[in-house]
mmCIF file of C-alpha atoms and ligand atoms in Angstrom:
data_model
loop_
_atom_site.group_PDB
_atom_site.id
_atom_site.type_symbol
_atom_site.label_atom_id
_atom_site.label_comp_id
_atom_site.label_asym_id
_atom_site.label_seq_id
_atom_site.Cartn_x
_atom_site.Cartn_y
_atom_site.Cartn_z
ATOM 1 C CA MET A 26 106.699 137.935 115.425
ATOM 2 C CA SER A 27 103.674 136.774 113.796
ATOM 3 C CA ILE A 28 104.808 136.362 109.241
ATOM 4 C CA SER A 29 104.120 133.773 106.632
ATOM 5 C CA TYR A 30 105.780 132.674 103.547
ATOM 6 C CA SER A 31 105.074 129.757 101.346
ATOM 7 C CA SER A 32 107.112 127.084 100.529
ATOM 8 C CA VAL A 33 107.499 123.424 99.856
ATOM 9 C CA TYR A 34 107.038 121.085 102.595
ATOM 10 C CA GLU A 35 110.097 119.234 103.590
ATOM 11 C CA PRO A 36 111.280 117.621 107.540
ATOM 12 C CA LEU A 37 113.511 119.714 108.985
ATOM 13 C CA THR A 38 117.264 119.148 109.275
ATOM 14 C CA GLU A 39 119.175 120.247 112.913
ATOM 15 C CA GLN A 40 121.415 122.496 110.130
ATOM 16 C CA GLY A 41 118.445 123.894 108.534
ATOM 17 C CA ALA A 42 116.644 124.318 111.771
ATOM 18 C CA ILE A 43 119.446 126.624 112.961
ATOM 19 C CA SER A 44 119.217 127.698 109.012
ATOM 20 C CA LEU A 45 115.510 128.672 110.114
ATOM 21 C CA THR A 46 116.065 131.169 113.573
ATOM 22 C CA VAL A 47 118.931 133.003 112.081
ATOM 23 C CA ARG A 48 117.060 134.657 109.045
ATOM 24 C CA LEU A 49 113.711 134.842 111.449
ATOM 25 C CA GLY A 50 116.697 136.962 113.444
ATOM 26 C CA LEU A 51 115.716 134.464 116.405
ATOM 27 C CA PHE A 52 120.028 134.857 117.644
ATOM 28 C CA ARG A 53 122.705 137.032 117.188
ATOM 29 C CA GLU A 54 125.046 137.245 114.503
ATOM 30 C CA GLY A 55 127.946 134.918 115.824
ATOM 31 C CA ALA A 56 126.697 132.940 117.204
ATOM 32 C CA PRO A 57 127.724 129.937 118.895
ATOM 33 C CA LEU A 58 124.811 127.871 117.741
ATOM 34 C CA VAL A 59 123.256 123.489 118.210
ATOM 35 C CA CYS A 60 121.224 121.704 117.801
ATOM 36 C CA ARG A 61 119.000 118.849 118.474
ATOM 37 C CA GLU A 62 116.246 117.304 117.564
ATOM 38 C CA ILE A 63 114.652 116.283 121.168
ATOM 39 C CA GLY A 64 110.760 114.775 120.199
ATOM 40 C CA ASP A 65 109.896 112.437 121.780
ATOM 41 C CA GLY A 66 105.554 112.467 121.259
ATOM 42 C CA ASN A 67 104.068 110.516 118.791
ATOM 43 C CA LEU A 68 103.570 112.693 116.097
ATOM 44 C CA ASN A 69 105.927 115.743 115.627
ATOM 45 C CA LEU A 70 109.435 116.921 114.914
ATOM 46 C CA VAL A 71 110.667 118.704 118.108
ATOM 47 C CA PHE A 72 114.541 120.924 117.118
ATOM 48 C CA ARG A 73 115.965 122.737 120.362
ATOM 49 C CA ILE A 74 118.648 124.840 119.534
ATOM 50 C CA VAL A 75 120.915 126.759 121.961
ATOM 51 C CA ASP A 76 123.113 130.090 122.076
ATOM 52 C CA LYS A 77 125.672 127.496 123.884
ATOM 53 C CA GLU A 78 127.703 130.960 124.553
ATOM 54 C CA ALA A 79 124.760 133.123 126.178
ATOM 55 C CA LYS A 80 122.669 129.790 127.379
ATOM 56 C CA LYS A 81 119.585 131.075 125.578
ATOM 57 C CA GLY A 82 116.798 128.562 123.781
ATOM 58 C CA ILE A 83 114.544 127.602 120.847
ATOM 59 C CA ILE A 84 112.272 125.724 120.307
ATOM 60 C CA VAL A 85 111.147 124.267 116.581
ATOM 61 C CA LYS A 86 108.417 121.982 117.080
ATOM 62 C CA GLN A 87 107.469 120.907 112.294
ATOM 63 C CA ALA A 88 104.625 118.569 112.463
ATOM 64 C CA LEU A 89 105.361 115.440 109.734
ATOM 65 C CA PRO A 90 102.944 114.402 107.226
ATOM 66 C CA TYR A 91 102.106 111.509 109.383
ATOM 67 C CA ALA A 92 101.955 109.808 113.215
ATOM 68 C CA LYS A 93 104.777 109.605 113.817
ATOM 69 C CA VAL A 94 104.522 106.633 116.728
ATOM 70 C CA VAL A 95 102.404 104.566 113.808
ATOM 71 C CA GLY A 96 104.648 105.243 110.947
ATOM 72 C CA GLU A 97 104.422 106.911 107.368
ATOM 73 C CA SER A 98 101.831 103.612 107.497
ATOM 74 C CA TRP A 99 99.550 106.493 108.283
ATOM 75 C CA PRO A 100 98.878 110.007 107.428
ATOM 76 C CA LEU A 101 98.521 112.652 109.115
ATOM 77 C CA THR A 102 96.774 116.633 107.872
ATOM 78 C CA LEU A 103 99.669 118.901 108.439
ATOM 79 C CA LYS A 104 96.886 121.727 108.620
ATOM 80 C CA ARG A 105 97.644 120.787 113.180
ATOM 81 C CA ALA A 106 100.264 123.240 112.849
ATOM 82 C CA VAL A 107 97.916 125.708 112.930
ATOM 83 C CA ILE A 108 95.501 124.780 115.410
ATOM 84 C CA GLU A 109 98.438 124.026 117.173
ATOM 85 C CA SER A 110 100.530 127.345 116.325
ATOM 86 C CA ASN A 111 96.681 129.566 116.347
ATOM 87 C CA ALA A 112 95.553 127.497 119.902
ATOM 88 C CA LEU A 113 98.565 128.522 121.878
ATOM 89 C CA ARG A 114 97.671 132.638 120.579
ATOM 90 C CA THR A 115 94.480 131.952 121.314
ATOM 91 C CA PHE A 116 94.658 131.128 124.987
ATOM 92 C CA ALA A 117 97.698 133.049 125.284
ATOM 93 C CA GLY A 118 94.891 135.608 125.237
ATOM 94 C CA TYR A 119 93.767 134.637 128.526
ATOM 95 C CA VAL A 120 96.202 133.066 130.204
ATOM 96 C CA PRO A 121 99.624 133.974 128.410
ATOM 97 C CA GLN A 122 101.992 132.820 131.627
ATOM 98 C CA TYR A 123 100.509 129.225 131.019
ATOM 99 C CA VAL A 124 101.271 128.498 127.358
ATOM 100 C CA PRO A 125 104.434 129.471 125.377
ATOM 101 C CA LYS A 126 105.069 132.209 123.232
ATOM 102 C CA VAL A 127 104.442 131.715 119.217
ATOM 103 C CA TYR A 128 107.581 134.072 117.382
ATOM 104 C CA TYR A 129 107.686 132.440 114.405
ATOM 105 C CA SER A 130 104.547 129.703 112.294
ATOM 106 C CA ASP A 131 104.252 129.151 108.811
ATOM 107 C CA GLU A 132 102.011 127.262 107.434
ATOM 108 C CA SER A 133 103.017 125.185 104.108
ATOM 109 C CA LEU A 134 106.623 124.328 106.674
ATOM 110 C CA ALA A 135 104.311 123.239 109.468
ATOM 111 C CA ILE A 136 106.551 124.926 111.485
ATOM 112 C CA THR A 137 106.222 126.668 114.898
ATOM 113 C CA VAL A 138 108.919 128.466 116.724
ATOM 114 C CA MET A 139 108.091 129.252 119.733
ATOM 115 C CA GLU A 140 109.533 129.439 123.520
ATOM 116 C CA ASP A 141 112.110 127.599 125.298
ATOM 117 C CA LEU A 142 110.415 125.657 128.081
ATOM 118 C CA SER A 143 113.585 123.024 129.199
ATOM 119 C CA HIS A 144 114.460 124.761 132.890
ATOM 120 C CA LEU A 145 111.024 122.621 132.998
ATOM 121 C CA GLN A 146 109.932 119.085 132.856
ATOM 122 C CA ILE A 147 107.558 117.566 131.202
ATOM 123 C CA ALA A 148 105.199 117.325 134.301
ATOM 124 C CA ARG A 149 104.648 112.907 133.444
ATOM 125 C CA LYS A 150 108.109 112.635 133.573
ATOM 126 C CA GLY A 151 108.072 114.009 137.435
ATOM 127 C CA LEU A 152 105.791 112.924 138.412
ATOM 128 C CA ILE A 153 107.323 109.230 137.597
ATOM 129 C CA GLU A 154 110.083 110.244 139.341
ATOM 130 C CA GLY A 155 107.487 110.363 142.386
ATOM 131 C CA LYS A 156 107.462 114.599 142.020
ATOM 132 C CA THR A 157 103.780 116.141 143.306
ATOM 133 C CA TYR A 158 104.832 119.677 141.471
ATOM 134 C CA PRO A 159 103.032 121.842 144.110
ATOM 135 C CA LEU A 160 101.229 124.497 142.171
ATOM 136 C CA LEU A 161 100.523 121.886 139.112
ATOM 137 C CA SER A 162 96.140 121.381 139.707
ATOM 138 C CA GLN A 163 96.031 125.657 140.707
ATOM 139 C CA HIS A 164 97.609 125.883 137.089
ATOM 140 C CA ILE A 165 95.829 123.692 135.517
ATOM 141 C CA GLY A 166 92.555 124.499 137.162
ATOM 142 C CA GLU A 167 93.369 128.002 136.217
ATOM 143 C CA PHE A 168 93.789 127.124 132.367
ATOM 144 C CA ILE A 169 90.729 125.704 131.941
ATOM 145 C CA ALA A 170 88.403 127.816 133.932
ATOM 146 C CA LYS A 171 88.826 130.489 131.879
ATOM 147 C CA THR A 172 90.201 129.180 128.511
ATOM 148 C CA LEU A 173 86.485 127.325 128.289
ATOM 149 C CA PHE A 174 84.640 130.489 129.844
ATOM 150 C CA TYR A 175 85.908 133.243 127.498
ATOM 151 C CA THR A 176 86.749 131.126 124.723
ATOM 152 C CA SER A 177 82.126 129.745 125.262
ATOM 153 C CA ASP A 178 78.902 131.424 124.490
ATOM 154 C CA PHE A 179 79.024 132.474 127.488
ATOM 155 C CA GLY A 180 82.600 134.485 127.364
ATOM 156 C CA MET A 181 82.533 135.620 124.204
ATOM 157 C CA ASN A 182 80.051 137.350 121.324
ATOM 158 C CA GLN A 183 78.047 134.596 120.066
ATOM 159 C CA GLN A 184 78.227 135.377 116.895
ATOM 160 C CA GLU A 185 82.148 135.402 117.292
ATOM 161 C CA LYS A 186 81.930 132.290 118.823
ATOM 162 C CA LYS A 187 80.258 130.358 115.955
ATOM 163 C CA GLN A 188 83.360 131.954 113.760
ATOM 164 C CA LEU A 189 86.021 130.785 116.167
ATOM 165 C CA ALA A 190 85.388 127.383 116.432
ATOM 166 C CA GLN A 191 85.425 127.286 112.590
ATOM 167 C CA SER A 192 88.929 127.485 112.391
ATOM 168 C CA PHE A 193 89.019 125.226 114.580
ATOM 169 C CA VAL A 194 87.298 122.454 112.450
ATOM 170 C CA ASN A 195 89.831 119.585 112.746
ATOM 171 C CA PRO A 196 88.748 116.592 112.228
ATOM 172 C CA GLU A 197 91.331 114.244 111.459
ATOM 173 C CA LEU A 198 92.770 115.035 114.512
ATOM 174 C CA CYS A 199 89.298 114.378 115.873
ATOM 175 C CA LYS A 200 89.164 110.933 114.523
ATOM 176 C CA ILE A 201 92.435 110.102 115.791
ATOM 177 C CA THR A 202 90.525 111.041 119.301
ATOM 178 C CA GLU A 203 86.869 108.913 118.469
ATOM 179 C CA ASP A 204 88.800 105.849 117.428
ATOM 180 C CA LEU A 205 91.550 105.742 120.115
ATOM 181 C CA VAL A 206 89.559 107.040 122.666
ATOM 182 C CA PHE A 207 86.562 106.383 122.520
ATOM 183 C CA THR A 208 86.476 103.460 120.196
ATOM 184 C CA ASP A 209 88.314 100.697 119.592
ATOM 185 C CA PRO A 210 89.673 99.891 123.016
ATOM 186 C CA PHE A 211 86.742 98.588 123.534
ATOM 187 C CA PHE A 212 85.843 96.522 120.486
ATOM 188 C CA ASN A 213 88.987 94.138 118.998
ATOM 189 C CA HIS A 214 90.852 96.706 117.162
ATOM 190 C CA GLU A 215 94.041 95.967 114.672
ATOM 191 C CA THR A 216 94.465 99.301 116.816
ATOM 192 C CA ASN A 217 94.930 97.495 120.416
ATOM 193 C CA ASN A 218 98.123 96.823 122.436
ATOM 194 C CA PHE A 219 97.770 94.349 125.749
ATOM 195 C CA GLU A 220 99.504 91.458 127.333
ATOM 196 C CA GLU A 221 97.797 87.952 126.068
ATOM 197 C CA GLU A 222 97.679 87.808 130.255
ATOM 198 C CA LEU A 223 95.184 90.619 129.636
ATOM 199 C CA ARG A 224 93.477 89.150 127.317
ATOM 200 C CA ASP A 225 90.585 87.872 129.445
ATOM 201 C CA ASP A 226 90.260 91.097 131.045
ATOM 202 C CA VAL A 227 90.230 93.103 128.309
ATOM 203 C CA GLU A 228 87.133 90.128 126.131
ATOM 204 C CA ALA A 229 85.111 91.509 129.064
ATOM 205 C CA LEU A 230 85.108 95.346 128.390
ATOM 206 C CA TRP A 231 84.812 93.860 124.638
ATOM 207 C CA ASN A 232 81.680 92.191 125.651
ATOM 208 C CA ASP A 233 80.016 94.552 128.284
ATOM 209 C CA ASP A 234 77.179 95.161 126.344
ATOM 210 C CA LYS A 235 76.116 98.080 129.295
ATOM 211 C CA LEU A 236 79.667 99.669 128.718
ATOM 212 C CA HIS A 237 79.402 100.106 125.147
ATOM 213 C CA LEU A 238 75.635 101.809 125.965
ATOM 214 C CA GLU A 239 77.722 104.549 128.247
ATOM 215 C CA VAL A 240 80.793 105.299 126.279
ATOM 216 C CA ALA A 241 78.950 105.604 123.223
ATOM 217 C CA LYS A 242 76.300 108.125 125.235
ATOM 218 C CA LEU A 243 80.609 109.493 125.911
ATOM 219 C CA LYS A 244 82.108 109.313 121.775
ATOM 220 C CA ARG A 245 79.209 111.147 121.126
ATOM 221 C CA LYS A 246 79.205 114.563 123.329
ATOM 222 C CA PHE A 247 82.594 114.149 122.621
ATOM 223 C CA LEU A 248 81.419 113.856 118.199
ATOM 224 C CA THR A 249 78.817 116.711 119.163
ATOM 225 C CA GLU A 250 79.026 119.109 121.555
ATOM 226 C CA GLY A 251 80.905 122.309 121.049
ATOM 227 C CA ASP A 252 81.187 123.706 124.388
ATOM 228 C CA ALA A 253 84.232 125.477 124.524
ATOM 229 C CA LEU A 254 87.560 125.721 122.265
ATOM 230 C CA ILE A 255 89.648 123.150 124.630
ATOM 231 C CA HIS A 256 93.253 121.325 124.160
ATOM 232 C CA GLY A 257 91.991 118.432 123.104
ATOM 233 C CA ASP A 258 95.022 116.500 124.392
ATOM 234 C CA LEU A 259 95.689 117.426 128.430
ATOM 235 C CA HIS A 260 97.990 115.153 129.272
ATOM 236 C CA THR A 261 100.950 114.992 130.873
ATOM 237 C CA GLY A 262 103.162 114.746 128.319
ATOM 238 C CA SER A 263 101.164 117.963 127.285
ATOM 239 C CA ILE A 264 102.379 119.549 130.755
ATOM 240 C CA PHE A 265 105.751 121.078 131.699
ATOM 241 C CA ALA A 266 106.168 121.774 135.187
ATOM 242 C CA SER A 267 107.897 122.829 137.881
ATOM 243 C CA ASP A 268 107.931 123.197 141.845
ATOM 244 C CA GLU A 269 106.430 127.296 140.340
ATOM 245 C CA GLU A 270 106.270 126.820 136.607
ATOM 246 C CA THR A 271 103.107 125.424 134.843
ATOM 247 C CA LYS A 272 102.949 125.731 130.965
ATOM 248 C CA ILE A 273 100.773 123.334 128.618
ATOM 249 C CA ILE A 274 101.815 122.845 124.836
ATOM 250 C CA ASP A 275 100.689 121.147 122.150
ATOM 251 C CA PRO A 276 97.312 121.623 121.917
ATOM 252 C CA GLU A 277 97.303 120.490 118.052
ATOM 253 C CA PHE A 278 94.179 118.452 118.404
ATOM 254 C CA ALA A 279 92.379 121.918 119.852
ATOM 255 C CA PHE A 280 88.640 121.878 118.154
ATOM 256 C CA TYR A 281 85.538 123.268 119.775
ATOM 257 C CA GLY A 282 84.525 120.165 122.370
ATOM 258 C CA PRO A 283 83.069 119.282 125.274
ATOM 259 C CA PHE A 284 83.747 121.192 129.085
ATOM 260 C CA GLY A 285 84.875 117.965 130.126
ATOM 261 C CA PHE A 286 86.898 116.440 128.038
ATOM 262 C CA ASP A 287 89.651 118.239 129.177
ATOM 263 C CA ILE A 288 89.607 117.398 132.646
ATOM 264 C CA GLY A 289 88.638 114.565 132.376
ATOM 265 C CA GLN A 290 91.998 114.006 129.940
ATOM 266 C CA PHE A 291 94.638 115.185 133.324
ATOM 267 C CA PHE A 292 92.473 113.693 135.516
ATOM 268 C CA ALA A 293 92.423 110.082 134.043
ATOM 269 C CA ASN A 294 96.407 110.907 133.950
ATOM 270 C CA LEU A 295 96.541 111.985 137.322
ATOM 271 C CA LEU A 296 94.351 108.047 138.986
ATOM 272 C CA LEU A 297 97.086 106.503 135.484
ATOM 273 C CA ASN A 298 100.177 107.639 137.703
ATOM 274 C CA ALA A 299 98.946 107.471 140.488
ATOM 275 C CA LEU A 300 98.202 103.458 139.936
ATOM 276 C CA SER A 301 102.454 103.741 139.860
ATOM 277 C CA ARG A 302 102.815 104.262 143.425
ATOM 278 C CA PRO A 303 102.809 102.480 146.674
ATOM 279 C CA GLU A 304 100.049 103.481 148.057
ATOM 280 C CA PRO A 305 100.971 106.077 150.549
ATOM 281 C CA GLN A 306 102.096 107.635 147.576
ATOM 282 C CA GLN A 307 98.143 108.483 145.735
ATOM 283 C CA GLU A 308 97.792 111.289 148.007
ATOM 284 C CA PRO A 309 99.160 113.849 146.233
ATOM 285 C CA LEU A 310 97.412 112.535 142.891
ATOM 286 C CA PHE A 311 94.215 113.203 144.866
ATOM 287 C CA ALA A 312 94.987 116.086 146.379
ATOM 288 C CA HIS A 313 95.187 117.886 143.080
ATOM 289 C CA ILE A 314 92.086 116.090 141.669
ATOM 290 C CA ASP A 315 90.122 117.946 144.497
ATOM 291 C CA SER A 316 92.235 121.278 143.745
ATOM 292 C CA THR A 317 91.889 121.200 140.095
ATOM 293 C CA TRP A 318 88.152 120.694 139.622
ATOM 294 C CA LYS A 319 87.502 123.555 142.866
ATOM 295 C CA VAL A 320 89.611 125.821 141.269
ATOM 296 C CA PHE A 321 88.516 125.036 138.115
ATOM 297 C CA THR A 322 84.401 125.862 139.524
ATOM 298 C CA THR A 323 85.698 128.366 142.041
ATOM 299 C CA ILE A 324 87.489 130.943 138.996
ATOM 300 C CA PHE A 325 84.275 129.833 136.592
ATOM 301 C CA SER A 326 82.108 131.098 138.278
ATOM 302 C CA GLU A 327 83.463 133.951 138.903
ATOM 303 C CA LEU A 328 83.649 134.585 135.508
ATOM 304 C CA TRP A 329 79.525 133.467 135.132
ATOM 305 C CA HIS A 330 78.959 136.070 137.480
ATOM 306 C CA THR A 331 80.870 139.214 136.469
ATOM 307 C CA ASN A 332 81.806 138.707 132.628
ATOM 308 C CA ASN A 333 78.714 136.567 131.162
ATOM 309 C CA VAL A 334 77.080 137.357 128.031
ATOM 310 C CA GLU A 335 73.796 135.256 127.562
ATOM 311 C CA PRO A 336 71.602 137.376 129.301
ATOM 312 C CA TYR A 337 69.576 133.238 131.319
ATOM 313 C CA ALA A 338 73.167 133.710 132.988
ATOM 314 C CA LYS A 339 71.230 134.619 135.856
ATOM 315 C CA THR A 340 68.608 132.397 135.754
ATOM 316 C CA LYS A 341 68.943 130.120 139.510
ATOM 317 C CA GLY A 342 70.851 126.431 138.899
ATOM 318 C CA LEU A 343 71.653 127.769 134.636
ATOM 319 C CA LEU A 344 75.692 127.617 137.060
ATOM 320 C CA GLU A 345 74.867 124.712 138.846
ATOM 321 C CA GLU A 346 73.189 122.495 135.224
ATOM 322 C CA VAL A 347 75.974 123.862 133.869
ATOM 323 C CA LEU A 348 79.323 123.185 135.865
ATOM 324 C CA HIS A 349 77.138 119.624 136.881
ATOM 325 C CA HIS A 350 76.995 117.920 133.577
ATOM 326 C CA THR A 351 80.766 119.463 133.449
ATOM 327 C CA PHE A 352 81.655 117.251 136.209
ATOM 328 C CA VAL A 353 79.788 114.057 134.896
ATOM 329 C CA ASP A 354 81.243 114.075 131.229
ATOM 330 C CA ALA A 355 84.463 114.757 132.785
ATOM 331 C CA ILE A 356 84.621 111.356 135.247
ATOM 332 C CA GLY A 357 83.446 109.336 131.652
ATOM 333 C CA PHE A 358 85.552 110.533 130.134
ATOM 334 C CA ALA A 359 88.614 109.849 132.580
ATOM 335 C CA GLY A 360 87.598 106.515 132.257
ATOM 336 C CA CYS A 361 87.314 106.458 128.222
ATOM 337 C CA GLU A 362 91.462 107.696 128.908
ATOM 338 C CA VAL A 363 92.517 104.841 131.353
ATOM 339 C CA ILE A 364 91.003 102.423 129.794
ATOM 340 C CA ARG A 365 92.797 104.123 126.340
ATOM 341 C CA ARG A 366 95.900 104.186 128.122
ATOM 342 C CA THR A 367 95.979 100.420 129.346
ATOM 343 C CA ILE A 368 95.261 98.630 126.506
ATOM 344 C CA GLY A 369 94.342 101.452 122.947
ATOM 345 C CA LEU A 370 97.584 103.060 120.806
ATOM 346 C CA ALA A 371 99.871 105.206 122.195
ATOM 347 C CA HIS A 372 100.403 104.101 126.674
ATOM 348 C CA VAL A 373 101.531 105.486 129.749
ATOM 349 C CA ALA A 374 105.155 105.325 130.839
ATOM 350 C CA ASP A 375 103.870 104.805 134.581
ATOM 351 C CA LEU A 376 101.799 101.659 133.835
ATOM 352 C CA ASP A 377 104.560 100.255 130.855
ATOM 353 C CA GLY A 378 107.399 101.146 133.098
ATOM 354 C CA ILE A 379 106.332 98.800 135.345
ATOM 355 C CA GLU A 380 110.102 97.001 135.946
ATOM 356 C CA ASN A 381 108.153 93.729 137.543
ATOM 357 C CA LYS A 382 106.060 92.387 135.427
ATOM 358 C CA GLU A 383 103.512 90.640 138.223
ATOM 359 C CA GLU A 384 102.961 94.325 139.526
ATOM 360 C CA ARG A 385 102.217 95.540 135.930
ATOM 361 C CA LEU A 386 100.434 92.992 135.301
ATOM 362 C CA GLN A 387 97.951 94.420 138.402
ATOM 363 C CA ALA A 388 98.247 98.210 137.816
ATOM 364 C CA LYS A 389 96.553 97.597 134.004
ATOM 365 C CA ARG A 390 93.438 95.108 135.774
ATOM 366 C CA HIS A 391 93.445 97.835 138.546
ATOM 367 C CA ALA A 392 92.792 101.006 135.718
ATOM 368 C CA LEU A 393 90.460 98.450 133.687
ATOM 369 C CA ARG A 394 88.143 98.089 136.660
ATOM 370 C CA LEU A 395 88.908 101.298 136.949
ATOM 371 C CA GLY A 396 87.862 102.881 134.188
ATOM 372 C CA ARG A 397 85.054 100.281 133.958
ATOM 373 C CA SER A 398 83.498 102.107 136.964
ATOM 374 C CA LEU A 399 84.442 105.908 136.081
ATOM 375 C CA ILE A 400 82.202 105.170 133.519
ATOM 376 C CA LEU A 401 79.355 103.163 134.547
ATOM 377 C CA GLN A 402 79.274 105.700 138.023
ATOM 378 C CA ARG A 403 79.505 108.900 136.728
ATOM 379 C CA GLN A 404 76.581 109.874 137.253
ATOM 380 C CA ASN A 405 76.195 108.816 141.151
ATOM 381 C CA LEU A 406 79.496 110.704 142.124
ATOM 382 C CA ALA A 407 78.754 113.665 144.165
ATOM 383 C CA SER A 408 82.953 114.603 144.427
ATOM 384 C CA THR A 409 85.830 114.136 143.551
ATOM 385 C CA GLU A 410 86.447 112.736 147.488
ATOM 386 C CA GLU A 411 84.460 109.279 145.598
ATOM 387 C CA ILE A 412 86.562 110.176 142.609
ATOM 388 C CA ARG A 413 89.052 108.145 145.612
ATOM 389 C CA SER A 414 86.710 105.661 146.263
ATOM 390 C CA LEU A 415 87.004 103.602 142.822
ATOM 391 C CA PHE A 416 90.024 104.129 143.121
ATOM 392 C CA THR A 417 90.152 102.860 146.366
ATOM 393 C CA GLU A 418 87.432 99.483 145.535
ATOM 394 C CA SER A 419 89.166 99.075 141.338
ATOM 395 C CA VAL A 420 92.768 98.510 143.385
ATOM 396 C CA SER A 421 91.199 96.784 146.344
ATOM 397 C CA LEU A 422 89.213 94.371 144.468
HETATM 398 C C1 SR1 B 515 98.597 108.424 116.280
HETATM 399 S S1 SR1 B 515 98.371 109.421 118.315
HETATM 400 C C2 SR1 B 515 97.785 109.013 119.303
HETATM 401 C C3 SR1 B 515 98.140 110.257 120.974
HETATM 402 O O1 SR1 B 515 99.129 110.995 120.829
HETATM 403 C C4 SR1 B 515 98.836 111.218 120.753
HETATM 404 O O2 SR1 B 515 99.410 112.547 121.790
HETATM 405 C C5 SR1 B 515 96.677 111.180 121.427
HETATM 406 O O3 SR1 B 515 97.161 111.656 123.045
HETATM 407 C C6 SR1 B 515 97.413 110.023 120.335
HETATM 408 O O4 SR1 B 515 95.412 109.488 121.016
HETATM 409 MG MG1 MG B 516 100.674 116.125 122.590
#
């Protein structure tokens, strides 16, 4: 179902969310419905409506006209709800098994009504509890390979690609990433947030010209390279998982961006979780990094050889060049994300949740060293196994 009606925007209440789903005929007549606002992200309201008898749920997500994590002082476009529902629909065209079904969207109310995934758990929460999600990297690798390939100049009509890219121009949400991931953490900026004990380590980053040059190059890629439709915020809080299933949610940051960005964000958030674990329990995270890259390159390469629309596709060396740059960029993007989630705005519970203060500060110092090494060493890494060596070096200093 995909109808739209115009109305004046106002934030939904729990009762309003129930009325909407009833009006849309998503529940049977007279069903005993309960609704709770369950949003724990940085930006939106999320209502879960459940038919208590049929035990069937529906999610109503509504964008707020400001960033919830900061408050009304940070206005934010409602257009992100349209970007999100359109991205979910576009991704569903290639990998329906990895995204929630969208039942309805309304641009003027900034609402997306979708499948309830509460039989799954947000991957970040599960990873913090020590879960390993054996199929996570298989699924994420396939999701990234197919969505990137099919929305790129290699996988779709190149004129249609330009039109699709136009419909995903997302300047305000991109600016959040440009500022929060690529800029503010590397300068003395008011959005930064860190314990005073880390000041020396943080100021070292602010004064590191060599690092600044490399981050500037990565930021430039994010600003200018429109390889494919990317999710744009693929951290472990944007993934629902169980041992069998994986669903990617929240693509409100989607836009035409560089191939390596989603991979880099995913790697970074696995590494942040590894930093919070005792060494013997880190192995599954490194295995996920290896396997994501392996699955991604295998599927992307298969599609390259079988479905490519670019006349140069068979030119010797082109695929290798694309994959090499994607890898190097992903490592660099991962480094920026690790640093921002440690000292910038929007931290992660993996690190902030470490109760012992000394252990927490130590893990954060390790994160800053790891982030810096990923950025500076990215050209020298030959494989994902070498990410593990950088990690080991960073935590042993
Ligand atoms: C103001 S938004 C902060 C962060 O939340 C989102 O999930 C993105 O990661 C963004 O950078
Ligand atoms: Mg989000």
